[in-house]
mmCIF file of C-alpha atoms in Angstrom:
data_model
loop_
_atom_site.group_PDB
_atom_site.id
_atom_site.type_symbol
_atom_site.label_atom_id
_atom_site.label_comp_id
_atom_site.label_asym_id
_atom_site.label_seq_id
_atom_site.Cartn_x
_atom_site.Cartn_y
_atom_site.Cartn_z
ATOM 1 C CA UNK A 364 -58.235 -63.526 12.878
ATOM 2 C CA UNK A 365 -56.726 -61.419 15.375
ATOM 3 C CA UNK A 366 -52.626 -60.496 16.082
ATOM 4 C CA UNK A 367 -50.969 -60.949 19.499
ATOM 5 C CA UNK A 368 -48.208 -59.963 20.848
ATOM 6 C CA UNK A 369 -46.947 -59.779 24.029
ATOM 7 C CA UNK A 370 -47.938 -56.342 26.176
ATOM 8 C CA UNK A 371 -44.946 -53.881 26.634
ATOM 9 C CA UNK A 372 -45.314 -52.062 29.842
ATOM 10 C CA UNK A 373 -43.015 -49.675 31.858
ATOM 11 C CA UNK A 374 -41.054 -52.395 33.190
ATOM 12 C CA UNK A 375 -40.239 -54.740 30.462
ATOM 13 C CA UNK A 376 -39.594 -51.829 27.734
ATOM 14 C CA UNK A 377 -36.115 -52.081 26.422
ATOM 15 C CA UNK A 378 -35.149 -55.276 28.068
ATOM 16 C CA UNK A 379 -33.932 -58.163 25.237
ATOM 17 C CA UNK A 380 -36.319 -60.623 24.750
ATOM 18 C CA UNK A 381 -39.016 -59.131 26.729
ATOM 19 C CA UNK A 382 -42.142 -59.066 24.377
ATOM 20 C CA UNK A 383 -40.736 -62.633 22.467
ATOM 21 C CA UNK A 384 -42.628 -65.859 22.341
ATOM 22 C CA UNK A 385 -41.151 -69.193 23.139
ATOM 23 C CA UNK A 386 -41.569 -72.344 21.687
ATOM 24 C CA UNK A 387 -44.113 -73.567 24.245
ATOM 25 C CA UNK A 388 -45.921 -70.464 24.559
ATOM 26 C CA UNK A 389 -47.010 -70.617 21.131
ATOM 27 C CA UNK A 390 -47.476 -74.414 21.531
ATOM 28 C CA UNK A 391 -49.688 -73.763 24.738
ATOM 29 C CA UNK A 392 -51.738 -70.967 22.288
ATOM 30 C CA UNK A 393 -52.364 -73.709 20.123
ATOM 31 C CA UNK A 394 -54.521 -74.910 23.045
ATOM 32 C CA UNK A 395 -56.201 -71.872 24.310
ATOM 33 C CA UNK A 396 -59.973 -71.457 24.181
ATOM 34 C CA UNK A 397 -61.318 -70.586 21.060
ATOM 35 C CA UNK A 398 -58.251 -70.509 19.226
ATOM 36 C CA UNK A 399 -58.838 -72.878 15.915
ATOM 37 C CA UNK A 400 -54.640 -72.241 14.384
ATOM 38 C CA UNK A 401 -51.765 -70.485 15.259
ATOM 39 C CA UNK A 402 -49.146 -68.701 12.630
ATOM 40 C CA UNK A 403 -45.940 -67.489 13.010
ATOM 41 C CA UNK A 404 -45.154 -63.540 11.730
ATOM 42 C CA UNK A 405 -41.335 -63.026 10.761
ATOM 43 C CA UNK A 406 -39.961 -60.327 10.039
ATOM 44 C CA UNK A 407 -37.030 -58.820 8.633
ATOM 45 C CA UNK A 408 -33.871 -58.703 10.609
ATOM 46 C CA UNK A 409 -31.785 -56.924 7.925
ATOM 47 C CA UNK A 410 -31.825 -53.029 6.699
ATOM 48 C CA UNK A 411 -34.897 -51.955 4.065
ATOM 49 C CA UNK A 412 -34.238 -48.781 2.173
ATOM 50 C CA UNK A 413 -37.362 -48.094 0.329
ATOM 51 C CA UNK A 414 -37.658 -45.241 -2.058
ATOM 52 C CA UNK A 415 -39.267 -43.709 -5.317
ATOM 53 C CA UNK A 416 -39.181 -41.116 -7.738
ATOM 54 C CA UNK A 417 -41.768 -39.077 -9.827
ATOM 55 C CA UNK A 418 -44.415 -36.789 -8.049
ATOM 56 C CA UNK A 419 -45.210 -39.609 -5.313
ATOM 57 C CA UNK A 420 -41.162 -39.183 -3.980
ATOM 58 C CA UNK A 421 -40.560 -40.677 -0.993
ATOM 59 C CA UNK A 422 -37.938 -42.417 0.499
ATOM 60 C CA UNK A 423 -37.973 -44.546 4.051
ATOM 61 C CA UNK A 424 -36.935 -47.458 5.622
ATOM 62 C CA UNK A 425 -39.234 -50.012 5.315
ATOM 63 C CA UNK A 426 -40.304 -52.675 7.874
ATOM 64 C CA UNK A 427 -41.390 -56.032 6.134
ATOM 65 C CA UNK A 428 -43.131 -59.317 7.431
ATOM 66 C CA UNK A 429 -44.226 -62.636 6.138
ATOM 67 C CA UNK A 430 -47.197 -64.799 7.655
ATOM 68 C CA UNK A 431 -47.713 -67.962 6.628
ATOM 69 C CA UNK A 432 -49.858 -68.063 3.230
ATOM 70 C CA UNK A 433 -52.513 -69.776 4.767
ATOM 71 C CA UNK A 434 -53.363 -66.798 7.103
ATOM 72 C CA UNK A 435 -53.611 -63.909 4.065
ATOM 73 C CA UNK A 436 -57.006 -62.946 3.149
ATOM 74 C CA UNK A 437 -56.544 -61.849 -0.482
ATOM 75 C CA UNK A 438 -53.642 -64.176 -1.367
ATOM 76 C CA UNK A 439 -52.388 -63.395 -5.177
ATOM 77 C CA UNK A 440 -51.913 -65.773 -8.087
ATOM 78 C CA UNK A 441 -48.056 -64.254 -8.156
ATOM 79 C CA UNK A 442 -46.974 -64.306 -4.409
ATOM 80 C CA UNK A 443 -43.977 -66.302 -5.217
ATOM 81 C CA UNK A 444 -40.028 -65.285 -4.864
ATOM 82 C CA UNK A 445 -36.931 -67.252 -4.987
ATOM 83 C CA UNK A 446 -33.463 -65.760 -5.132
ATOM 84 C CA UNK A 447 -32.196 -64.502 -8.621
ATOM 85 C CA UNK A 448 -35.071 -62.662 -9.153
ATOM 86 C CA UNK A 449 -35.340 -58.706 -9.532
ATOM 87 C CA UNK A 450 -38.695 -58.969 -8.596
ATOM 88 C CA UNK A 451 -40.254 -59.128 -5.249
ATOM 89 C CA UNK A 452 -44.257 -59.167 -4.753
ATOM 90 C CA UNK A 453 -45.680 -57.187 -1.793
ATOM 91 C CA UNK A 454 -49.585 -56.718 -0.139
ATOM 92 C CA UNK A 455 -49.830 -53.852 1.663
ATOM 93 C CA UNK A 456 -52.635 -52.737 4.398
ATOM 94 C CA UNK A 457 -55.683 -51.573 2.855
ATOM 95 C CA UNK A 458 -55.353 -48.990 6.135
ATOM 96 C CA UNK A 459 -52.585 -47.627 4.428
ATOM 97 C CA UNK A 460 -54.006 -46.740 0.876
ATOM 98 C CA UNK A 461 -56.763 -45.256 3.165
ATOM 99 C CA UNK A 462 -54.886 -42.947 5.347
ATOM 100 C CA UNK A 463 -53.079 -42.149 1.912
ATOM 101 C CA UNK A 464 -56.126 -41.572 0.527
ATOM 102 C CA UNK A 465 -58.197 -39.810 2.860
ATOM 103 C CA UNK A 466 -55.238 -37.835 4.893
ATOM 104 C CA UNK A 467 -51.966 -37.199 3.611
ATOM 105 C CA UNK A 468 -52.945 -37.298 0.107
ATOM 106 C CA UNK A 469 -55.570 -33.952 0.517
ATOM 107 C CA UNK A 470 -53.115 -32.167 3.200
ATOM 108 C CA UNK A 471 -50.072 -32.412 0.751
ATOM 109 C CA UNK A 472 -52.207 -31.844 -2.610
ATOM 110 C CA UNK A 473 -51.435 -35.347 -4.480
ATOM 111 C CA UNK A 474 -53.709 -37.228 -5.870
ATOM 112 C CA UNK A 475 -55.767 -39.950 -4.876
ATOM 113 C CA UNK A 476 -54.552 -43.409 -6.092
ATOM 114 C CA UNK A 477 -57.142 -46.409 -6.894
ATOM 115 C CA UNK A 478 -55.994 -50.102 -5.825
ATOM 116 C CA UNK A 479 -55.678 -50.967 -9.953
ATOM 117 C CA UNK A 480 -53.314 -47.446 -10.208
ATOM 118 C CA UNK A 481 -51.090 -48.907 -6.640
ATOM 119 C CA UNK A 482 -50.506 -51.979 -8.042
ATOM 120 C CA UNK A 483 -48.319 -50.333 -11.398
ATOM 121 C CA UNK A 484 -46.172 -48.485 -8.968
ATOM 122 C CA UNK A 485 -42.965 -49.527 -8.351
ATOM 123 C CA UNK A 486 -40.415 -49.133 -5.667
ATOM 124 C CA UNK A 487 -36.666 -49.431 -5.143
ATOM 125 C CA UNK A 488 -35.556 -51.755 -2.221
ATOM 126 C CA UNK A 489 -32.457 -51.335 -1.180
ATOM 127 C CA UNK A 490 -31.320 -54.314 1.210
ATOM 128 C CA UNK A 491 -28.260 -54.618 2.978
ATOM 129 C CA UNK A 492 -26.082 -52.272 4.461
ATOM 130 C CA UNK A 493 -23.100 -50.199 2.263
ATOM 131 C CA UNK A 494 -21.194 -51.663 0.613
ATOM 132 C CA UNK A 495 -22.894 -55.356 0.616
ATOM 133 C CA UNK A 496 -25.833 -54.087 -0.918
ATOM 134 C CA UNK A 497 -28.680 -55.555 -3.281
ATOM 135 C CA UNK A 498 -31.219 -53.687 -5.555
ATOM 136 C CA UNK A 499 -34.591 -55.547 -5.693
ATOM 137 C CA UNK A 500 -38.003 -54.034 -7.543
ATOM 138 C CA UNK A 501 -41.155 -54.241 -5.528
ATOM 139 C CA UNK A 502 -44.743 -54.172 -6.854
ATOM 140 C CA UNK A 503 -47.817 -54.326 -5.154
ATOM 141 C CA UNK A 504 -49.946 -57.348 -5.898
ATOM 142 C CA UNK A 505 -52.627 -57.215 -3.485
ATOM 143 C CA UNK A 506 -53.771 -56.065 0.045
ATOM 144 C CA UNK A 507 -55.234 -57.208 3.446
ATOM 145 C CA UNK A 508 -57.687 -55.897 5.478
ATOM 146 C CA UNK A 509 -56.347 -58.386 7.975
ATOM 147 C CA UNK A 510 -53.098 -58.014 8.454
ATOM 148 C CA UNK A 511 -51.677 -54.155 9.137
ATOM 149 C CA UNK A 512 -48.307 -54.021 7.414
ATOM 150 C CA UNK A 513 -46.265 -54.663 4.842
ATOM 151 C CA UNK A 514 -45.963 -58.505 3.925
ATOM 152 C CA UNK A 515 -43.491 -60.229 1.327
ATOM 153 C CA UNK A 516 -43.324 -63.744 0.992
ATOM 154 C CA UNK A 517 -41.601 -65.912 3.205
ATOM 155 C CA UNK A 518 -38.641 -66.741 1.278
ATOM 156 C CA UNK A 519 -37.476 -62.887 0.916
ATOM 157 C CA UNK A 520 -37.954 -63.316 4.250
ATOM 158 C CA UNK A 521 -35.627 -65.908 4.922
ATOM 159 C CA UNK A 522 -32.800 -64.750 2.496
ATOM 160 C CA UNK A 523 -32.578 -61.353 3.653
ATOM 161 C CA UNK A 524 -32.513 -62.511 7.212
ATOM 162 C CA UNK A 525 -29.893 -65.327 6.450
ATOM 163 C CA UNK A 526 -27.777 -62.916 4.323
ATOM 164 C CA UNK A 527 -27.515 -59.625 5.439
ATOM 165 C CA UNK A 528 -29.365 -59.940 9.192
ATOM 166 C CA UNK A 529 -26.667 -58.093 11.794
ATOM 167 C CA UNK A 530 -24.726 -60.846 13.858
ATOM 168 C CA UNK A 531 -26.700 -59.235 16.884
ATOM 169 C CA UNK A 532 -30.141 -59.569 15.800
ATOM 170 C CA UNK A 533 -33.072 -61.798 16.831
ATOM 171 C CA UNK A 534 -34.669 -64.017 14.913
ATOM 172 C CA UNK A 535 -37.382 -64.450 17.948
ATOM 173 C CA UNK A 536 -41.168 -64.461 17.399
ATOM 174 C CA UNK A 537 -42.823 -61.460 18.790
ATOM 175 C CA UNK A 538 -45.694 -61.666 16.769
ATOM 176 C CA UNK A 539 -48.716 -64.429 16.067
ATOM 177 C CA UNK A 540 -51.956 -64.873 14.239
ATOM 178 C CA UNK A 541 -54.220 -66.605 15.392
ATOM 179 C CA UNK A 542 -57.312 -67.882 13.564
ATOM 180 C CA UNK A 543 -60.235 -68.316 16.419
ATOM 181 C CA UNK A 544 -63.888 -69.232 16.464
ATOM 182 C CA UNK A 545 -65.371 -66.677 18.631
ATOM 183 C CA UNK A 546 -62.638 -64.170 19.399
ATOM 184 C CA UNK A 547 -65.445 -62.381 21.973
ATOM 185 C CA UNK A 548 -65.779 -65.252 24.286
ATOM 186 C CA UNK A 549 -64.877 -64.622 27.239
ATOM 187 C CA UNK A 550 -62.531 -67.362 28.456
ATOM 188 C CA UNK A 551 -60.679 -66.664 25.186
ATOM 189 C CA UNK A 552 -60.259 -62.808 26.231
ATOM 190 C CA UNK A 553 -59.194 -63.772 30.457
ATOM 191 C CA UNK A 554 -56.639 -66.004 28.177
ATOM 192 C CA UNK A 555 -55.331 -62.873 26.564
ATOM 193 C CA UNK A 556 -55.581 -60.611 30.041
ATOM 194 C CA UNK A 557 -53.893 -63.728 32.083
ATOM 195 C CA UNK A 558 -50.865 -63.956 29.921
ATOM 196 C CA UNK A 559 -50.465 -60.010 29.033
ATOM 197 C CA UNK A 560 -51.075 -60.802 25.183
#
């Protein structure tokens, strides 16, 4: 399983649209040596204010995606939302508990946290922008050593981006997975070098 995404360079840095996928594009990926399916990343195009209290403070705002279910490695038994509820599920990177862990943890004298002692944390998402605000709960129900972010399920996703999502953002792909069969072979990686993926 790998990520693309299209290569931002000197030239195309800043420009609208630059680094986005179209339609075809992922179509023609679909098609590309090696690759064995293709899944689309969204993310959100509306404000996340994370936070939390206690000894673990912290407060930030928070980037979230979604990847179709399929493509998760350590997919929970409760990785479902629907509006109305409180409640939203979240995996995290299993990078992140480690740099946590192993580095800012030890330099900032916190403790260490366990997967089991993650997962009865939770945090305040604030979503929206003052004053059309809503307060959700997030918990951690699993993680991926796949994926390198944040992920929520799809229809969060889509209700945060259809609700609060500013008139002027993009709800363009700039990110795939791709599930291949030998990511190493060599027509698969001129693929990636040919296209700037």
């Amino acid at each position: 399983y790998l990520i693309v995404g299209k290569k931002v360079t000197d030239q195309n840095m800043g420009m609208a649209n630059a680094t986005v996928f179209t339609p075809a594009e992922i179509d023609e990926l679909k098609h590309a040596p090696q690759v064995q399916d293709v899944g689309v990343i969204s993310a959100n195009h509306f404000p996340v204010y994370a936070s939390m209290g206690g000894k673990l403070a912290f407060a930030t705002d928070m980037p979230l995606e979604c990847v179709p279910d399929k493509f998760i490695d350590n997919l929970p038994a409760d990785w479902q939302w629907e509006p109305g509820k409180p409640t939203i599920p979240i995996i995290v990177s299993s990078q992140f508990l480690d740099i946590y862990n192993y580095v800012f943890a030890p330099s900032q004298g916190l403790p260490q946290l366990s997967e089991s002692s993650v997962k009865l944390i939770a945090l305040n998402l604030t979503v929206g922008t003052a004053p059309n605000t809503e307060k959700f709960t997030a918990h951690v129900v699993g993680f991926s050593g796949r994926i390198g972010s944040v992920l929520v399920p799809k229809s969060f996703i889509d209700y945060g981006n259809n609700k609060y999502s500013r008139p002027e953002a993009s709800g363009a792909v700039s990110q795939l997975i791709l599930k291949t069969a030998d990511p190493s072979d060599t027509k698969f990686a001129d693929y990636l070098k040919q296209h700037d993926y």
